[in-house]
């Protein structure tokens, strides 16, 4: 029977970490996920210079006389427009990956970075503040596309025993991008008034490296077989990524999924939302992606300097304290990568969110008491570090990974569109609203983040199953009980023969029975 063959093959679908897998994971993340992290933090250091530039140029060009409140709104728009671009890019993901493939979409989207980086780099020369805002929006579109496509691509090329490890490679690059932006933003380097346009435009260089090298790697084998029906290209891609391992078993598992989808085309977002057979997968995707952004991490990254200033850290030490948090991010991200295949997905999610919520309470308490107890400012800094560490060890990357794992091939593009839109909208909400929320509620605003973090942690504990070392079909079947779906019956095409590779790598046919 097809089901028995699937179980037999599932045990064989493991593989070693090859140089090609590692290279494509780092290359895809280097020119995409790292830029997302860089763009999150790069506006933090030159904030005052950007505000001064807006004030000068709008006064010169339009004779506007800007007060501090309007400058704050304009700067908040500069920060948050990146998320609006990201949400726009996320809306395009489903169509792009279906038409151009996973790798093809990544390669084609690099043009957006060149446009956005050039606009920001020349904004001071042209004395046009809107070039900064437009550049942030366009680079946000690129991040909105790539932040969904990279984990989708890596999840589909990885053997199941390495899917967690490779799936978190983008998250460590996000942390590295944040750290690089913090280091380059130091006053001794590019944190000077005359250098901030160069700092914003540095996104061009990683993208150039990706554009030169990524096209040499194969497309996702699952896309080539299930979406395009190209068995020869699938085998060729698997041989490039695997070198060793049972390629035949992996092809059979893909063909089994292909047969289960024989009458189902790639779903639209509307059809996915209406599909009762995946309602708990969709809800899970929504919860973890919204929780990831509303956890308060974006407020920490966008306004780190302001938070440390409010905590009483001396002005001269703030930039170095911020860089110190970047080191913690990278260490925590590496810890997550090294432990995910041992611990699984769930502990990293609920453990990370629990630590973040606890530290949010710590920030509130320390800020309230620091006038009476001066040492509390160090507690506040420690809690900021704890939030960042808790985020980077799991919530930074696992939501993108499990979005790929929870859905079959036909549902995955629409699922990433939904996840991306919700994630980026939440990102925009925090980036734009946080300064005013903090002004209205003071340190109590972190208690809101605490409630969200602990809510997601509880949802993970009670609802989300462990997906470690499971095939995509096995994971889909794990949700059948929650979705009130009976055990999947053999498909109408289950009598079809499986294509098997002979000793020379070509394909022959044999009966399933």
XYZ file of N, CA, C and O in Angstrom, residues 183-295:
452
model
N 27.602 47.852 15.219
C 29.044 48.124 15.217
C 29.383 49.255 14.260
O 30.107 50.197 14.610
N 28.860 49.186 13.039
C 29.159 50.229 12.048
C 28.549 51.569 12.441
O 29.009 52.615 11.979
N 27.531 51.545 13.295
C 26.912 52.790 13.741
C 27.656 53.485 14.864
O 27.233 54.569 15.305
N 28.746 52.909 15.352
C 29.554 53.567 16.388
C 30.114 54.882 15.869
O 30.446 55.007 14.682
N 30.265 55.839 16.760
C 30.756 57.165 16.359
C 32.166 57.096 15.798
O 32.567 57.959 15.014
N 32.939 56.076 16.197
C 34.296 55.933 15.666
C 34.319 55.394 14.236
O 35.342 55.488 13.552
N 33.196 54.844 13.768
C 33.150 54.272 12.422
C 32.229 55.116 11.530
O 32.609 56.190 11.101
N 31.012 54.634 11.252
C 30.118 55.366 10.345
C 29.015 56.113 11.089
O 28.087 56.623 10.458
N 29.109 56.190 12.406
C 28.091 56.888 13.178
C 28.328 58.378 13.252
O 28.154 58.992 14.316
N 28.732 58.959 12.154
C 28.952 60.399 12.063
C 27.902 61.009 11.147
O 27.310 60.322 10.299
N 27.703 62.309 11.294
C 26.642 62.970 10.538
C 26.832 62.842 9.036
O 25.875 62.627 8.286
N 28.077 62.935 8.562
C 28.323 62.911 7.127
C 28.285 61.499 6.534
O 28.273 61.327 5.311
N 28.243 60.476 7.408
C 28.347 59.108 6.907
C 27.045 58.318 6.954
O 27.006 57.178 6.485
N 25.964 58.877 7.534
C 24.771 58.060 7.694
C 24.158 57.585 6.370
O 23.630 56.460 6.312
N 24.217 58.358 5.239
C 23.688 57.791 3.981
C 24.489 56.571 3.516
O 23.909 55.610 2.989
N 25.812 56.597 3.719
C 26.631 55.438 3.368
C 26.248 54.238 4.221
O 26.157 53.100 3.720
N 25.997 54.479 5.504
C 25.602 53.407 6.415
C 24.307 52.743 5.939
O 24.195 51.509 5.920
N 23.334 53.540 5.530
C 22.054 52.994 5.076
C 22.186 52.229 3.757
O 21.424 51.290 3.501
N 23.147 52.628 2.924
C 23.263 52.028 1.586
C 24.175 50.811 1.534
O 24.353 50.214 0.472
N 24.743 50.410 2.668
C 25.643 49.251 2.676
C 24.940 47.944 2.343
O 25.597 46.923 2.121
N 23.614 47.970 2.291
C 22.857 46.763 1.934
C 23.199 46.276 0.525
O 22.930 45.114 0.181
N 23.794 47.130 -0.290
C 24.103 46.768 -1.671
C 25.136 45.645 -1.764
O 25.065 44.797 -2.650
N 26.093 45.608 -0.857
C 27.231 44.698 -1.021
C 26.876 43.236 -0.770
O 27.248 42.366 -1.576
N 26.163 42.883 0.319
C 25.772 41.474 0.470
C 24.875 40.995 -0.669
O 24.965 39.839 -1.094
N 24.012 41.881 -1.164
C 23.116 41.506 -2.255
C 23.894 41.218 -3.522
O 23.556 40.300 -4.285
N 24.939 41.983 -3.766
C 25.771 41.760 -4.947
C 26.435 40.387 -4.890
O 26.492 39.663 -5.893
N 26.920 40.010 -3.706
C 27.531 38.685 -3.536
C 26.502 37.591 -3.810
O 26.779 36.607 -4.511
N 25.301 37.751 -3.262
C 24.252 36.758 -3.484
C 23.893 36.649 -4.958
O 23.723 35.541 -5.491
N 23.780 37.771 -5.633
C 23.406 37.776 -7.043
C 24.449 37.071 -7.905
O 24.116 36.417 -8.902
N 25.719 37.179 -7.545
C 26.783 36.556 -8.333
C 26.861 35.042 -8.114
O 27.222 34.302 -9.030
N 26.521 34.560 -6.917
C 26.781 33.160 -6.585
C 25.545 32.275 -6.505
O 25.597 31.094 -6.852
N 24.412 32.808 -6.031
C 23.237 31.960 -5.815
C 22.710 31.305 -7.090
O 22.254 30.148 -7.039
N 22.750 31.975 -8.263
C 22.231 31.315 -9.480
C 22.926 30.013 -9.838
O 22.371 29.211 -10.616
N 24.102 29.751 -9.299
C 24.823 28.525 -9.617
C 24.271 27.309 -8.873
O 24.620 26.174 -9.185
N 23.412 27.524 -7.880
C 22.854 26.415 -7.110
C 21.494 26.003 -7.679
O 20.810 26.805 -8.308
N 21.084 24.742 -7.439
C 19.818 24.263 -8.010
C 18.593 24.877 -7.345
O 18.655 25.394 -6.229
N 17.485 24.771 -8.035
C 16.186 25.144 -7.511
C 15.736 24.077 -6.497
O 16.322 22.999 -6.399
N 14.715 24.384 -5.726
C 14.161 23.429 -4.759
C 13.698 22.157 -5.471
O 12.881 22.219 -6.403
N 14.195 20.975 -5.048
C 13.750 19.727 -5.689
C 12.247 19.497 -5.578
O 11.618 18.977 -6.509
N 11.649 19.871 -4.447
C 10.209 19.678 -4.277
C 9.433 20.546 -5.269
O 8.394 20.127 -5.801
N 9.902 21.764 -5.509
C 9.254 22.633 -6.492
C 9.389 22.029 -7.894
O 8.429 22.013 -8.672
N 10.582 21.525 -8.199
C 10.832 20.979 -9.535
C 9.960 19.760 -9.816
O 9.468 19.591 -10.936
N 9.740 18.922 -8.797
C 8.962 17.707 -9.017
C 7.465 17.942 -8.869
O 6.674 17.625 -9.766
N 7.051 18.517 -7.728
C 5.619 18.612 -7.426
C 4.945 19.707 -8.249
O 3.829 19.528 -8.743
N 5.614 20.835 -8.409
C 5.003 21.953 -9.152
C 5.259 21.861 -10.653
O 4.382 22.183 -11.453
N 6.484 21.454 -11.038
C 6.858 21.460 -12.448
C 6.850 20.075 -13.087
O 6.899 19.957 -14.310
N 6.850 19.026 -12.269
C 6.832 17.677 -12.818
C 8.097 17.275 -13.538
O 8.087 16.361 -14.372
N 9.217 17.921 -13.218
C 10.492 17.651 -13.885
C 11.324 16.701 -13.026
O 12.055 17.120 -12.134
N 11.191 15.397 -13.296
C 11.858 14.397 -12.475
C 13.371 14.454 -12.661
O 14.141 14.331 -11.698
N 13.820 14.658 -13.904
C 15.262 14.699 -14.171
C 15.936 15.827 -13.394
O 16.972 15.633 -12.738
N 15.343 17.021 -13.436
C 15.911 18.163 -12.708
C 15.861 17.937 -11.201
O 16.760 18.363 -10.471
N 14.822 17.229 -10.739
C 14.711 16.927 -9.311
C 15.857 16.043 -8.851
O 16.498 16.305 -7.825
N 16.114 14.979 -9.596
C 17.201 14.057 -9.242
C 18.539 14.766 -9.288
O 19.391 14.587 -8.404
N 18.735 15.591 -10.295
C 19.987 16.338 -10.428
C 20.191 17.279 -9.239
O 21.295 17.394 -8.690
N 19.130 17.962 -8.824
C 19.221 18.875 -7.677
C 19.509 18.104 -6.394
O 20.339 18.517 -5.568
N 18.837 16.965 -6.197
C 19.062 16.170 -4.998
C 20.488 15.646 -4.940
O 21.108 15.593 -3.869
N 21.025 15.238 -6.081
C 22.410 14.757 -6.108
C 23.389 15.868 -5.737
O 24.412 15.618 -5.101
N 23.056 17.100 -6.125
C 23.914 18.230 -5.759
C 23.879 18.490 -4.263
O 24.910 18.720 -3.637
N 22.680 18.406 -3.673
C 22.530 18.748 -2.260
C 22.850 17.583 -1.322
O 23.196 17.798 -0.167
N 22.730 16.349 -1.793
C 22.867 15.217 -0.893
C 24.239 14.553 -0.952
O 24.833 14.277 0.075
N 24.706 14.226 -2.161
C 25.929 13.446 -2.357
C 25.750 12.024 -1.838
O 25.949 11.065 -2.534
N 25.386 11.893 -0.555
C 25.126 10.582 0.023
C 23.663 10.526 0.453
O 22.986 11.537 0.531
N 23.201 9.334 0.763
C 21.828 9.203 1.246
C 20.946 8.546 0.210
O 21.329 8.317 -0.935
N 19.744 8.235 0.592
C 18.806 7.502 -0.245
C 17.955 8.487 -1.044
O 16.868 8.882 -0.624
N 18.476 8.911 -2.181
C 17.747 9.851 -3.035
C 16.465 9.217 -3.545
O 15.427 9.883 -3.661
N 16.511 7.923 -3.821
C 15.333 7.224 -4.327
C 14.168 7.333 -3.351
O 13.033 7.619 -3.740
N 14.439 7.120 -2.050
C 13.376 7.213 -1.041
C 12.800 8.614 -0.974
O 11.594 8.799 -0.790
N 13.645 9.621 -1.138
C 13.173 11.000 -1.071
C 12.304 11.337 -2.271
O 11.295 12.044 -2.139
N 12.680 10.848 -3.452
C 11.855 11.064 -4.639
C 10.490 10.390 -4.460
O 9.448 10.961 -4.800
N 10.482 9.189 -3.890
C 9.224 8.481 -3.671
C 8.314 9.241 -2.706
O 7.090 9.315 -2.901
N 8.921 9.809 -1.649
C 8.120 10.582 -0.691
C 7.504 11.802 -1.369
O 6.344 12.138 -1.130
N 8.273 12.476 -2.233
C 7.734 13.626 -2.967
C 6.625 13.192 -3.913
O 5.600 13.880 -4.056
N 6.817 12.042 -4.586
C 5.794 11.567 -5.512
C 4.509 11.195 -4.775
O 3.414 11.389 -5.293
N 4.666 10.652 -3.554
C 3.483 10.338 -2.754
C 2.721 11.612 -2.423
O 1.481 11.661 -2.502
N 3.447 12.671 -2.052
C 2.788 13.949 -1.790
C 2.168 14.492 -3.069
O 1.072 15.054 -3.056
N 2.868 14.325 -4.192
C 2.347 14.802 -5.472
C 1.029 14.111 -5.816
O 0.079 14.745 -6.283
N 0.941 12.800 -5.559
C -0.301 12.088 -5.833
C -1.422 12.526 -4.909
O -2.574 12.609 -5.302
N -1.085 12.835 -3.651
C -2.123 13.301 -2.726
C -2.665 14.655 -3.129
O -3.737 15.053 -2.705
N -1.888 15.363 -3.964
C -2.306 16.687 -4.432
C -2.692 16.664 -5.903
O -2.777 17.708 -6.534
N -2.919 15.468 -6.443
C -3.118 15.348 -7.889
C -4.301 16.163 -8.392
O -4.305 16.623 -9.520
N -5.314 16.353 -7.544
C -6.499 17.128 -7.966
C -6.535 18.506 -7.318
O -7.543 19.200 -7.400
N -5.434 18.898 -6.666
C -5.394 20.177 -5.958
C -4.285 21.048 -6.523
O -3.114 20.670 -6.508
N -4.634 22.194 -7.039
C -3.632 23.139 -7.500
C -3.181 24.008 -6.325
O -3.727 23.937 -5.237
N -2.169 24.828 -6.565
C -1.696 25.729 -5.510
C -2.836 26.623 -5.044
O -3.493 27.284 -5.843
N -3.078 26.616 -3.738
C -4.224 27.338 -3.190
C -3.964 28.835 -3.108
O -2.837 29.265 -2.853
N -5.034 29.606 -3.293
C -4.970 31.032 -3.029
C -5.124 31.267 -1.534
O -5.493 30.358 -0.779
N -4.854 32.497 -1.099
C -5.006 32.824 0.314
C -6.449 32.630 0.764
O -6.713 32.077 1.844
N -7.397 33.057 -0.054
C -8.806 32.931 0.310
C -9.192 31.467 0.478
O -9.857 31.095 1.443
N -8.762 30.610 -0.446
C -9.095 29.188 -0.362
C -8.412 28.532 0.836
O -8.984 27.633 1.462
N -7.206 28.969 1.152
C -6.519 28.413 2.317
C -7.275 28.751 3.600
O -7.447 27.904 4.479
N -7.725 30.007 3.710
C -8.461 30.417 4.900
C -9.797 29.684 5.031
O -10.302 29.506 6.142
N -10.359 29.254 3.917
C -11.644 28.553 3.937
C -11.483 27.035 4.057
O -12.468 26.328 4.244
N -10.275 26.544 3.961
C -10.031 25.098 3.990
C -10.065 24.585 5.432
O -9.148 24.826 6.216
N -11.127 23.873 5.786
C -11.301 23.392 7.162
C -10.266 22.328 7.530
O -9.988 22.117 8.710
N -9.673 21.680 6.541
C -8.730 20.602 6.830
C -7.386 21.108 7.360
O -6.581 20.321 7.846
N -7.152 22.416 7.269
C -5.878 22.975 7.760
C -6.120 24.161 8.700
O -5.233 24.985 8.900
N -7.297 24.230 9.305
C -7.618 25.425 10.092
C -6.692 25.588 11.299
O -6.335 26.717 11.667
N -6.294 24.472 11.949
C -5.404 24.602 13.101
C -3.978 24.942 12.673
O -3.264 25.640 13.396
N -3.562 24.474 11.518
C -2.250 24.894 11.000
C -2.239 26.394 10.711
O -1.280 27.092 11.028
N -3.327 26.880 10.094
C -3.416 28.312 9.789
C -3.425 29.134 11.075
O -2.724 30.147 11.191
N -4.224 28.695 12.059
C -4.284 29.419 13.334
C -2.913 29.428 14.019
O -2.488 30.453 14.567
N -2.231 28.298 13.989
C -0.897 28.224 14.592
C 0.071 29.172 13.914
O 0.843 29.878 14.574
N 0.029 29.211 12.595
C 0.888 30.135 11.848
C 0.598 31.575 12.237
O 1.521 32.381 12.419
N -0.673 31.920 12.363
C -1.047 33.278 12.759
C -0.524 33.620 14.155
O 0.070 34.686 14.374
N -0.734 32.716 15.102
C -0.357 32.984 16.497
C 1.143 33.200 16.634
O 1.590 34.173 17.249
N 1.941 32.288 16.066
C 3.392 32.393 16.281
C 4.001 33.574 15.534
O 4.952 34.208 16.020
N 3.467 33.911 14.362
C 4.040 35.025 13.601
C 3.625 36.376 14.168
O 4.430 37.307 14.197
N 2.372 36.508 14.610
C 1.968 37.747 15.267
C 2.694 37.889 16.599
O 3.215 38.967 16.941
N 2.761 36.792 17.349
C 3.446 36.837 18.640
C 4.909 37.194 18.510
O 5.470 37.891 19.366
N 5.551 36.718 17.454
C 6.969 37.024 17.237
C 7.206 38.527 17.165
O 8.178 39.044 17.715
N 6.320 39.262 16.505
C 6.505 40.705 16.340
C 5.944 41.504 17.513
O 6.549 42.491 17.939
N 4.791 41.077 18.046
C 4.181 41.822 19.155
C 4.814 41.483 20.500
O 4.357 41.954 21.537
N 5.857 40.658 20.482
C 6.568 40.328 21.714
C 7.348 41.509 22.276
O 7.805 41.463 23.415
